[in-house]
Amino acid sequence: MKTVIIKDKILEIARFGIVGTTAMMIHYGIYYLLLSFMPVNLAFTIGYFLSFLYNFMMSSYFTFRVPPSWDRFIRFGASHGTNYLLQIILLNFFVHLIGIDPKLAPIPVYAISIPVNYLLVRLAMVRKLI
């Protein structure tokens, strides 16, 4: 029985990785395109919002295999609101204080925020951390 639970968690994390990687690519792609004609924070925010919509639907159907609902959408939004704040703070830290090129700054941002995001999203979608 424990083996099945562990296998299910590993598969869930793998699905989370697939959805998260795709959402991150959508986010970064939009950010990169918009960066050439708008401020860093605005480009980052628009990319985040559009990838958020994709992420919610795929997290519901594919990652956690639960039906989307307004309740889950609100909880998912709250978890992503926290994640967005973490990411925008880190982005500004890396761009303005450390001096990393704005085109590359999202890379360390993602490296720090993705593990935190997994726990927040899991809690929002299934109301359990583990």
Short mmCIF file of N, CA, C and O in Angstrom, two decimals:
data_model
loop_
_atom_site.label_atom_id
_atom_site.label_comp_id
_atom_site.label_asym_id
_atom_site.label_seq_id
_atom_site.Cartn_x
_atom_site.Cartn_y
_atom_site.Cartn_z
N MET A 1 0.83 -1.20 0.00
CA MET A 1 0.00 0.00 0.00
C MET A 1 0.86 1.26 0.00
O MET A 1 0.58 2.19 -0.72
N LYS A 2 1.92 1.27 0.85
CA LYS A 2 2.81 2.42 0.90
C LYS A 2 3.51 2.65 -0.43
O LYS A 2 3.73 3.78 -0.83
N THR A 3 3.85 1.57 -1.12
CA THR A 3 4.51 1.67 -2.42
C THR A 3 3.62 2.38 -3.43
O THR A 3 4.09 3.21 -4.20
N VAL A 4 2.33 2.08 -3.40
CA VAL A 4 1.38 2.72 -4.32
C VAL A 4 1.29 4.22 -4.01
O VAL A 4 1.29 5.05 -4.94
N ILE A 5 1.23 4.58 -2.74
CA ILE A 5 1.15 5.99 -2.35
C ILE A 5 2.41 6.73 -2.78
O ILE A 5 2.33 7.83 -3.34
N ILE A 6 3.56 6.12 -2.56
CA ILE A 6 4.82 6.75 -2.95
C ILE A 6 4.88 6.91 -4.47
O ILE A 6 5.26 7.96 -4.98
N LYS A 7 4.48 5.87 -5.20
CA LYS A 7 4.47 5.93 -6.66
C LYS A 7 3.52 7.03 -7.14
O LYS A 7 3.85 7.79 -8.06
N ASP A 8 2.34 7.14 -6.52
CA ASP A 8 1.38 8.18 -6.89
C ASP A 8 1.97 9.58 -6.66
O ASP A 8 1.78 10.48 -7.47
N LYS A 9 2.68 9.76 -5.55
CA LYS A 9 3.28 11.07 -5.25
C LYS A 9 4.38 11.40 -6.25
O LYS A 9 4.50 12.54 -6.70
N ILE A 10 5.18 10.40 -6.60
CA ILE A 10 6.25 10.61 -7.58
C ILE A 10 5.66 11.00 -8.93
O ILE A 10 6.13 11.93 -9.59
N LEU A 11 4.60 10.31 -9.33
CA LEU A 11 3.94 10.64 -10.60
C LEU A 11 3.31 12.03 -10.55
O LEU A 11 3.34 12.77 -11.53
N GLU A 12 2.73 12.38 -9.41
CA GLU A 12 2.13 13.72 -9.25
C GLU A 12 3.20 14.79 -9.38
O GLU A 12 3.00 15.81 -10.05
N ILE A 13 4.34 14.57 -8.76
CA ILE A 13 5.44 15.54 -8.84
C ILE A 13 5.94 15.63 -10.28
O ILE A 13 6.24 16.73 -10.77
N ALA A 14 6.00 14.50 -10.97
CA ALA A 14 6.42 14.52 -12.38
C ALA A 14 5.42 15.30 -13.23
O ALA A 14 5.82 16.12 -14.08
N ARG A 15 4.13 15.08 -13.00
CA ARG A 15 3.11 15.83 -13.74
C ARG A 15 3.21 17.32 -13.41
O ARG A 15 3.09 18.17 -14.29
N PHE A 16 3.43 17.63 -12.14
CA PHE A 16 3.61 19.02 -11.72
C PHE A 16 4.80 19.63 -12.48
O PHE A 16 4.74 20.77 -12.95
N GLY A 17 5.85 18.86 -12.60
CA GLY A 17 7.04 19.33 -13.31
C GLY A 17 6.76 19.62 -14.78
O GLY A 17 7.22 20.62 -15.33
N ILE A 18 5.98 18.74 -15.41
CA ILE A 18 5.63 18.94 -16.83
C ILE A 18 4.79 20.20 -16.99
O ILE A 18 5.08 21.05 -17.84
N VAL A 19 3.75 20.33 -16.18
CA VAL A 19 2.87 21.50 -16.27
C VAL A 19 3.64 22.76 -15.88
O VAL A 19 3.56 23.79 -16.56
N GLY A 20 4.41 22.67 -14.81
CA GLY A 20 5.17 23.84 -14.37
C GLY A 20 6.21 24.28 -15.38
O GLY A 20 6.39 25.48 -15.61
N THR A 21 6.87 23.33 -16.00
CA THR A 21 7.88 23.66 -17.02
C THR A 21 7.22 24.33 -18.22
O THR A 21 7.71 25.34 -18.73
N THR A 22 6.09 23.78 -18.64
CA THR A 22 5.37 24.37 -19.76
C THR A 22 4.88 25.77 -19.41
O THR A 22 5.02 26.71 -20.21
N ALA A 23 4.31 25.93 -18.22
CA ALA A 23 3.83 27.26 -17.78
C ALA A 23 5.01 28.23 -17.68
O ALA A 23 4.89 29.41 -18.06
N MET A 24 6.14 27.75 -17.18
CA MET A 24 7.32 28.60 -17.06
C MET A 24 7.80 29.03 -18.44
O MET A 24 8.18 30.19 -18.64
N MET A 25 7.77 28.13 -19.42
CA MET A 25 8.18 28.47 -20.78
C MET A 25 7.23 29.50 -21.40
O MET A 25 7.67 30.43 -22.08
N ILE A 26 5.93 29.33 -21.14
CA ILE A 26 4.95 30.31 -21.61
C ILE A 26 5.24 31.66 -20.97
O ILE A 26 5.30 32.69 -21.65
N HIS A 27 5.43 31.66 -19.66
CA HIS A 27 5.71 32.89 -18.92
C HIS A 27 6.97 33.56 -19.45
O HIS A 27 6.96 34.75 -19.80
N TYR A 28 8.04 32.80 -19.54
CA TYR A 28 9.31 33.38 -19.97
C TYR A 28 9.24 33.86 -21.42
O TYR A 28 9.76 34.93 -21.74
N GLY A 29 8.58 33.09 -22.27
CA GLY A 29 8.45 33.49 -23.68
C GLY A 29 7.71 34.80 -23.84
O GLY A 29 8.14 35.69 -24.58
N ILE A 30 6.60 34.94 -23.14
CA ILE A 30 5.83 36.19 -23.20
C ILE A 30 6.65 37.33 -22.61
O ILE A 30 6.73 38.42 -23.18
N TYR A 31 7.26 37.09 -21.46
CA TYR A 31 8.11 38.10 -20.80
C TYR A 31 9.21 38.56 -21.75
O TYR A 31 9.42 39.76 -21.94
N TYR A 32 9.91 37.61 -22.36
CA TYR A 32 11.02 37.93 -23.25
C TYR A 32 10.56 38.78 -24.43
O TYR A 32 11.21 39.76 -24.80
N LEU A 33 9.42 38.41 -25.01
CA LEU A 33 8.89 39.17 -26.15
C LEU A 33 8.46 40.58 -25.74
O LEU A 33 8.73 41.55 -26.46
N LEU A 34 7.80 40.70 -24.61
CA LEU A 34 7.30 42.00 -24.17
C LEU A 34 8.40 42.91 -23.63
O LEU A 34 8.26 44.13 -23.64
N LEU A 35 9.48 42.31 -23.17
CA LEU A 35 10.57 43.07 -22.54
C LEU A 35 11.17 44.12 -23.47
O LEU A 35 11.64 45.16 -23.01
N SER A 36 11.10 43.88 -24.77
CA SER A 36 11.71 44.82 -25.71
C SER A 36 10.93 46.14 -25.83
O SER A 36 11.48 47.12 -26.33
N PHE A 37 9.67 46.16 -25.38
CA PHE A 37 8.93 47.42 -25.51
C PHE A 37 8.11 47.80 -24.28
O PHE A 37 7.23 48.65 -24.36
N MET A 38 8.39 47.21 -23.14
CA MET A 38 7.73 47.64 -21.91
C MET A 38 8.63 47.37 -20.71
O MET A 38 9.58 46.60 -20.81
N PRO A 39 8.34 48.00 -19.57
CA PRO A 39 9.17 47.82 -18.38
C PRO A 39 9.19 46.36 -17.90
O PRO A 39 8.24 45.60 -18.12
N VAL A 40 10.27 46.02 -17.24
CA VAL A 40 10.50 44.66 -16.74
C VAL A 40 9.32 44.13 -15.94
O VAL A 40 8.82 43.03 -16.20
N ASN A 41 8.86 44.89 -14.95
CA ASN A 41 7.79 44.41 -14.07
C ASN A 41 6.47 44.19 -14.81
O ASN A 41 5.75 43.23 -14.53
N LEU A 42 6.16 45.05 -15.75
CA LEU A 42 4.92 44.89 -16.50
C LEU A 42 5.00 43.66 -17.42
O LEU A 42 4.05 42.87 -17.49
N ALA A 43 6.12 43.50 -18.10
CA ALA A 43 6.30 42.33 -18.96
C ALA A 43 6.22 41.04 -18.15
O ALA A 43 5.58 40.07 -18.55
N PHE A 44 6.85 41.04 -16.98
CA PHE A 44 6.84 39.87 -16.11
C PHE A 44 5.42 39.57 -15.63
O PHE A 44 4.99 38.41 -15.62
N THR A 45 4.68 40.60 -15.25
CA THR A 45 3.32 40.43 -14.73
C THR A 45 2.37 39.90 -15.80
O THR A 45 1.57 38.99 -15.53
N ILE A 46 2.43 40.44 -16.99
CA ILE A 46 1.56 39.96 -18.07
C ILE A 46 1.87 38.51 -18.40
O ILE A 46 0.96 37.68 -18.53
N GLY A 47 3.15 38.18 -18.49
CA GLY A 47 3.54 36.78 -18.74
C GLY A 47 3.07 35.86 -17.64
O GLY A 47 2.59 34.75 -17.89
N TYR A 48 3.18 36.33 -16.40
CA TYR A 48 2.76 35.50 -15.26
C TYR A 48 1.26 35.24 -15.32
O TYR A 48 0.81 34.11 -15.14
N PHE A 49 0.49 36.28 -15.58
CA PHE A 49 -0.97 36.13 -15.61
C PHE A 49 -1.42 35.15 -16.69
O PHE A 49 -2.26 34.29 -16.44
N LEU A 50 -0.87 35.28 -17.88
CA LEU A 50 -1.27 34.38 -18.97
C LEU A 50 -0.85 32.94 -18.69
O LEU A 50 -1.62 32.00 -18.95
N SER A 51 0.34 32.76 -18.14
CA SER A 51 0.76 31.39 -17.81
C SER A 51 -0.05 30.84 -16.63
O SER A 51 -0.28 29.64 -16.54
N PHE A 52 -0.52 31.73 -15.75
CA PHE A 52 -1.36 31.33 -14.62
C PHE A 52 -2.65 30.65 -15.10
O PHE A 52 -3.06 29.63 -14.56
N LEU A 53 -3.28 31.23 -16.10
CA LEU A 53 -4.53 30.66 -16.62
C LEU A 53 -4.30 29.25 -17.17
O LEU A 53 -5.07 28.32 -16.88
N TYR A 54 -3.25 29.10 -17.96
CA TYR A 54 -2.89 27.78 -18.47
C TYR A 54 -2.60 26.82 -17.31
O TYR A 54 -3.08 25.69 -17.27
N ASN A 55 -1.82 27.30 -16.36
CA ASN A 55 -1.37 26.48 -15.24
C ASN A 55 -2.56 25.96 -14.42
O ASN A 55 -2.57 24.81 -13.99
N PHE A 56 -3.54 26.81 -14.18
CA PHE A 56 -4.70 26.37 -13.39
C PHE A 56 -5.42 25.22 -14.06
O PHE A 56 -5.74 24.21 -13.42
N MET A 57 -5.70 25.37 -15.34
CA MET A 57 -6.45 24.32 -16.03
C MET A 57 -5.66 23.01 -16.08
O MET A 57 -6.20 21.93 -15.82
N MET A 58 -4.39 23.09 -16.40
CA MET A 58 -3.57 21.88 -16.48
C MET A 58 -3.31 21.28 -15.11
O MET A 58 -3.24 20.06 -14.97
N SER A 59 -3.17 22.12 -14.09
CA SER A 59 -2.98 21.59 -12.73
C SER A 59 -4.23 20.85 -12.27
O SER A 59 -4.14 19.82 -11.59
N SER A 60 -5.38 21.37 -12.64
CA SER A 60 -6.63 20.71 -12.28
C SER A 60 -6.75 19.36 -12.96
O SER A 60 -6.85 18.32 -12.31
N TYR A 61 -6.75 19.38 -14.28
CA TYR A 61 -7.04 18.17 -15.06
C TYR A 61 -5.89 17.16 -15.08
O TYR A 61 -6.13 15.95 -14.98
N PHE A 62 -4.67 17.64 -15.20
CA PHE A 62 -3.55 16.75 -15.44
C PHE A 62 -2.74 16.45 -14.18
O PHE A 62 -2.51 15.29 -13.84
N THR A 63 -2.32 17.47 -13.46
CA THR A 63 -1.43 17.26 -12.32
C THR A 63 -2.14 16.59 -11.15
O THR A 63 -1.73 15.53 -10.68
N PHE A 64 -3.20 17.22 -10.65
CA PHE A 64 -3.86 16.73 -9.45
C PHE A 64 -5.13 15.95 -9.73
O PHE A 64 -5.73 15.39 -8.82
N ARG A 65 -5.56 15.96 -11.00
CA ARG A 65 -6.72 15.19 -11.44
C ARG A 65 -7.97 15.45 -10.62
O ARG A 65 -8.63 14.54 -10.11
N VAL A 66 -8.22 16.74 -10.49
CA VAL A 66 -9.43 17.21 -9.80
C VAL A 66 -10.16 18.15 -10.74
O VAL A 66 -9.53 18.82 -11.57
N PRO A 67 -11.48 18.20 -10.65
CA PRO A 67 -12.20 19.12 -11.54
C PRO A 67 -11.97 20.58 -11.13
O PRO A 67 -11.91 20.89 -9.94
N PRO A 68 -11.83 21.46 -12.11
CA PRO A 68 -11.70 22.88 -11.75
C PRO A 68 -13.00 23.38 -11.13
O PRO A 68 -14.07 22.92 -11.48
N SER A 69 -12.85 24.27 -10.20
CA SER A 69 -14.02 24.88 -9.56
C SER A 69 -13.63 26.30 -9.17
O SER A 69 -12.45 26.64 -9.14
N TRP A 70 -14.64 27.10 -8.87
CA TRP A 70 -14.34 28.47 -8.44
C TRP A 70 -13.57 28.46 -7.12
O TRP A 70 -12.68 29.28 -6.91
N ASP A 71 -13.93 27.55 -6.23
CA ASP A 71 -13.23 27.45 -4.95
C ASP A 71 -11.74 27.14 -5.17
O ASP A 71 -10.88 27.78 -4.59
N ARG A 72 -11.46 26.15 -6.03
CA ARG A 72 -10.07 25.82 -6.33
C ARG A 72 -9.37 26.98 -7.06
O ARG A 72 -8.19 27.23 -6.83
N PHE A 73 -10.09 27.63 -7.94
CA PHE A 73 -9.51 28.76 -8.67
C PHE A 73 -9.09 29.87 -7.69
O PHE A 73 -8.01 30.44 -7.82
N ILE A 74 -9.93 30.15 -6.71
CA ILE A 74 -9.61 31.18 -5.73
C ILE A 74 -8.41 30.76 -4.88
O ILE A 74 -7.49 31.55 -4.65
N ARG A 75 -8.41 29.50 -4.43
CA ARG A 75 -7.27 29.01 -3.63
C ARG A 75 -5.99 28.96 -4.46
O ARG A 75 -4.91 29.31 -3.98
N PHE A 76 -6.12 28.51 -5.72
CA PHE A 76 -4.98 28.47 -6.64
C PHE A 76 -4.47 29.89 -6.86
O PHE A 76 -3.25 30.13 -6.85
N GLY A 77 -5.39 30.82 -7.05
CA GLY A 77 -5.02 32.23 -7.23
C GLY A 77 -4.31 32.79 -6.01
O GLY A 77 -3.34 33.54 -6.14
N ALA A 78 -4.78 32.42 -4.82
CA ALA A 78 -4.12 32.89 -3.59
C ALA A 78 -2.71 32.33 -3.49
O ALA A 78 -1.77 33.05 -3.13
N SER A 79 -2.56 31.05 -3.81
CA SER A 79 -1.22 30.46 -3.74
C SER A 79 -0.32 31.09 -4.79
O SER A 79 0.86 31.37 -4.53
N HIS A 80 -0.86 31.36 -5.96
CA HIS A 80 -0.06 31.99 -7.00
C HIS A 80 0.14 33.47 -6.73
O HIS A 80 1.15 34.04 -7.19
N GLY A 81 -0.75 34.09 -6.00
CA GLY A 81 -0.52 35.48 -5.59
C GLY A 81 0.71 35.56 -4.70
O GLY A 81 1.57 36.44 -4.88
N THR A 82 0.82 34.63 -3.77
CA THR A 82 1.99 34.54 -2.91
C THR A 82 3.24 34.27 -3.75
O THR A 82 4.28 34.90 -3.57
N ASN A 83 3.11 33.33 -4.68
CA ASN A 83 4.24 32.98 -5.55
C ASN A 83 4.63 34.17 -6.43
O ASN A 83 5.82 34.45 -6.62
N TYR A 84 3.65 34.89 -6.95
CA TYR A 84 3.94 36.07 -7.77
C TYR A 84 4.71 37.11 -6.96
O TYR A 84 5.71 37.67 -7.45
N LEU A 85 4.27 37.37 -5.74
CA LEU A 85 4.98 38.35 -4.90
C LEU A 85 6.42 37.93 -4.66
O LEU A 85 7.34 38.74 -4.75
N LEU A 86 6.63 36.64 -4.37
CA LEU A 86 7.98 36.13 -4.19
C LEU A 86 8.79 36.35 -5.47
O LEU A 86 9.92 36.84 -5.42
N GLN A 87 8.20 36.01 -6.60
CA GLN A 87 8.93 36.12 -7.87
C GLN A 87 9.23 37.57 -8.25
O GLN A 87 10.34 37.87 -8.70
N ILE A 88 8.29 38.47 -8.07
CA ILE A 88 8.53 39.87 -8.47
C ILE A 88 9.56 40.52 -7.55
O ILE A 88 10.40 41.32 -7.99
N ILE A 89 9.55 40.15 -6.27
CA ILE A 89 10.57 40.65 -5.35
C ILE A 89 11.95 40.12 -5.75
O ILE A 89 12.92 40.88 -5.82
N LEU A 90 12.01 38.82 -6.02
CA LEU A 90 13.29 38.23 -6.44
C LEU A 90 13.76 38.81 -7.77
O LEU A 90 14.96 39.09 -7.94
N LEU A 91 12.85 39.00 -8.71
CA LEU A 91 13.21 39.58 -10.00
C LEU A 91 13.85 40.96 -9.82
O LEU A 91 14.92 41.24 -10.37
N ASN A 92 13.20 41.80 -9.03
CA ASN A 92 13.75 43.14 -8.79
C ASN A 92 15.07 43.08 -8.03
O ASN A 92 15.97 43.88 -8.29
N PHE A 93 15.20 42.16 -7.12
CA PHE A 93 16.46 41.97 -6.40
C PHE A 93 17.58 41.63 -7.38
O PHE A 93 18.65 42.25 -7.37
N PHE A 94 17.32 40.64 -8.26
CA PHE A 94 18.36 40.22 -9.19
C PHE A 94 18.66 41.27 -10.26
O PHE A 94 19.82 41.45 -10.63
N VAL A 95 17.65 41.97 -10.74
CA VAL A 95 17.87 42.98 -11.79
C VAL A 95 18.48 44.24 -11.21
O VAL A 95 19.50 44.74 -11.71
N HIS A 96 17.88 44.79 -10.16
CA HIS A 96 18.27 46.11 -9.68
C HIS A 96 19.37 46.11 -8.63
O HIS A 96 20.16 47.05 -8.58
N LEU A 97 19.43 45.10 -7.79
CA LEU A 97 20.46 45.09 -6.74
C LEU A 97 21.69 44.28 -7.12
O LEU A 97 22.80 44.67 -6.79
N ILE A 98 21.48 43.16 -7.81
CA ILE A 98 22.60 42.31 -8.19
C ILE A 98 23.13 42.70 -9.57
O ILE A 98 24.30 42.53 -9.86
N GLY A 99 22.25 43.23 -10.43
CA GLY A 99 22.67 43.68 -11.75
C GLY A 99 22.63 42.61 -12.83
O GLY A 99 23.29 42.74 -13.86
N ILE A 100 21.82 41.58 -12.64
CA ILE A 100 21.67 40.55 -13.65
C ILE A 100 20.85 41.11 -14.81
O ILE A 100 19.89 41.84 -14.60
N ASP A 101 21.24 40.74 -16.02
CA ASP A 101 20.50 41.15 -17.22
C ASP A 101 19.04 40.75 -17.07
O ASP A 101 18.75 39.61 -16.73
N PRO A 102 18.10 41.66 -17.33
CA PRO A 102 16.66 41.34 -17.20
C PRO A 102 16.24 40.11 -18.02
O PRO A 102 15.30 39.42 -17.63
N LYS A 103 16.91 39.83 -19.11
CA LYS A 103 16.56 38.66 -19.92
C LYS A 103 16.94 37.36 -19.22
O LYS A 103 16.34 36.32 -19.49
N LEU A 104 17.92 37.41 -18.33
CA LEU A 104 18.37 36.21 -17.63
C LEU A 104 17.88 36.12 -16.18
O LEU A 104 17.92 35.05 -15.58
N ALA A 105 17.43 37.21 -15.64
CA ALA A 105 17.04 37.27 -14.23
C ALA A 105 15.95 36.27 -13.84
O ALA A 105 15.96 35.77 -12.71
N PRO A 106 14.99 35.93 -14.72
CA PRO A 106 13.98 34.95 -14.30
C PRO A 106 14.55 33.56 -13.97
O PRO A 106 13.94 32.82 -13.21
N ILE A 107 15.72 33.23 -14.48
CA ILE A 107 16.27 31.89 -14.24
C ILE A 107 16.51 31.65 -12.75
O ILE A 107 15.99 30.66 -12.20
N PRO A 108 17.25 32.50 -12.03
CA PRO A 108 17.38 32.24 -10.59
C PRO A 108 16.06 32.43 -9.82
O PRO A 108 15.84 31.79 -8.80
N VAL A 109 15.19 33.29 -10.36
CA VAL A 109 13.88 33.48 -9.73
C VAL A 109 13.12 32.16 -9.73
O VAL A 109 12.58 31.73 -8.71
N TYR A 110 13.08 31.49 -10.88
CA TYR A 110 12.38 30.21 -10.99
C TYR A 110 13.03 29.15 -10.09
O TYR A 110 12.33 28.36 -9.46
N ALA A 111 14.35 29.14 -10.04
CA ALA A 111 15.05 28.14 -9.24
C ALA A 111 14.67 28.23 -7.76
O ALA A 111 14.57 27.20 -7.08
N ILE A 112 14.42 29.42 -7.30
CA ILE A 112 14.05 29.61 -5.89
C ILE A 112 12.55 29.39 -5.67
O ILE A 112 12.13 28.76 -4.71
N SER A 113 11.73 29.88 -6.59
CA SER A 113 10.28 29.91 -6.34
C SER A 113 9.55 28.61 -6.69
O SER A 113 8.48 28.36 -6.15
N ILE A 114 10.09 27.78 -7.55
CA ILE A 114 9.36 26.58 -7.98
C ILE A 114 9.10 25.60 -6.82
O ILE A 114 7.97 25.13 -6.68
N PRO A 115 10.09 25.27 -5.99
CA PRO A 115 9.77 24.36 -4.87
C PRO A 115 8.72 24.92 -3.91
O PRO A 115 7.83 24.20 -3.45
N VAL A 116 8.79 26.21 -3.64
CA VAL A 116 7.79 26.86 -2.78
C VAL A 116 6.42 26.77 -3.44
O VAL A 116 5.41 26.45 -2.80
N ASN A 117 6.39 27.02 -4.74
CA ASN A 117 5.13 27.00 -5.48
C ASN A 117 4.47 25.63 -5.46
O ASN A 117 3.25 25.52 -5.34
N TYR A 118 5.26 24.56 -5.56
CA TYR A 118 4.68 23.22 -5.53
C TYR A 118 3.87 23.01 -4.25
O TYR A 118 2.73 22.55 -4.29
N LEU A 119 4.45 23.36 -3.12
CA LEU A 119 3.74 23.16 -1.84
C LEU A 119 2.49 24.03 -1.76
O LEU A 119 1.43 23.57 -1.31
N LEU A 120 2.59 25.27 -2.21
CA LEU A 120 1.43 26.17 -2.16
C LEU A 120 0.30 25.68 -3.08
O LEU A 120 -0.87 25.68 -2.69
N VAL A 121 0.66 25.26 -4.29
CA VAL A 121 -0.35 24.80 -5.24
C VAL A 121 -0.98 23.50 -4.78
O VAL A 121 -2.19 23.31 -4.86
N ARG A 122 -0.17 22.59 -4.27
CA ARG A 122 -0.71 21.32 -3.79
C ARG A 122 -1.72 21.57 -2.67
O ARG A 122 -2.80 20.99 -2.64
N LEU A 123 -1.35 22.45 -1.76
CA LEU A 123 -2.25 22.79 -0.66
C LEU A 123 -3.55 23.41 -1.20
O LEU A 123 -4.64 23.09 -0.73
N ALA A 124 -3.44 24.26 -2.21
CA ALA A 124 -4.62 24.91 -2.78
C ALA A 124 -5.52 23.93 -3.51
O ALA A 124 -6.75 24.05 -3.45
N MET A 125 -4.95 22.97 -4.18
CA MET A 125 -5.74 22.07 -5.03
C MET A 125 -6.31 20.89 -4.26
O MET A 125 -7.41 20.46 -4.54
N VAL A 126 -5.55 20.34 -3.34
CA VAL A 126 -6.04 19.14 -2.64
C VAL A 126 -6.09 19.29 -1.12
O VAL A 126 -6.40 18.35 -0.40
N ARG A 127 -5.73 20.49 -0.65
CA ARG A 127 -5.79 20.84 0.79
C ARG A 127 -4.92 19.97 1.67
O ARG A 127 -5.23 19.76 2.84
N LYS A 128 -3.84 19.41 1.09
CA LYS A 128 -2.86 18.66 1.86
C LYS A 128 -1.47 19.00 1.30
O LYS A 128 -1.31 19.09 0.09
N LEU A 129 -0.48 19.14 2.19
CA LEU A 129 0.87 19.39 1.72
C LEU A 129 1.52 18.12 1.17
O LEU A 129 2.30 18.16 0.24
N ILE A 130 1.20 16.99 1.78
CA ILE A 130 1.82 15.71 1.37
C ILE A 130 0.74 14.71 1.05
O ILE A 130 -0.30 14.68 1.59
#
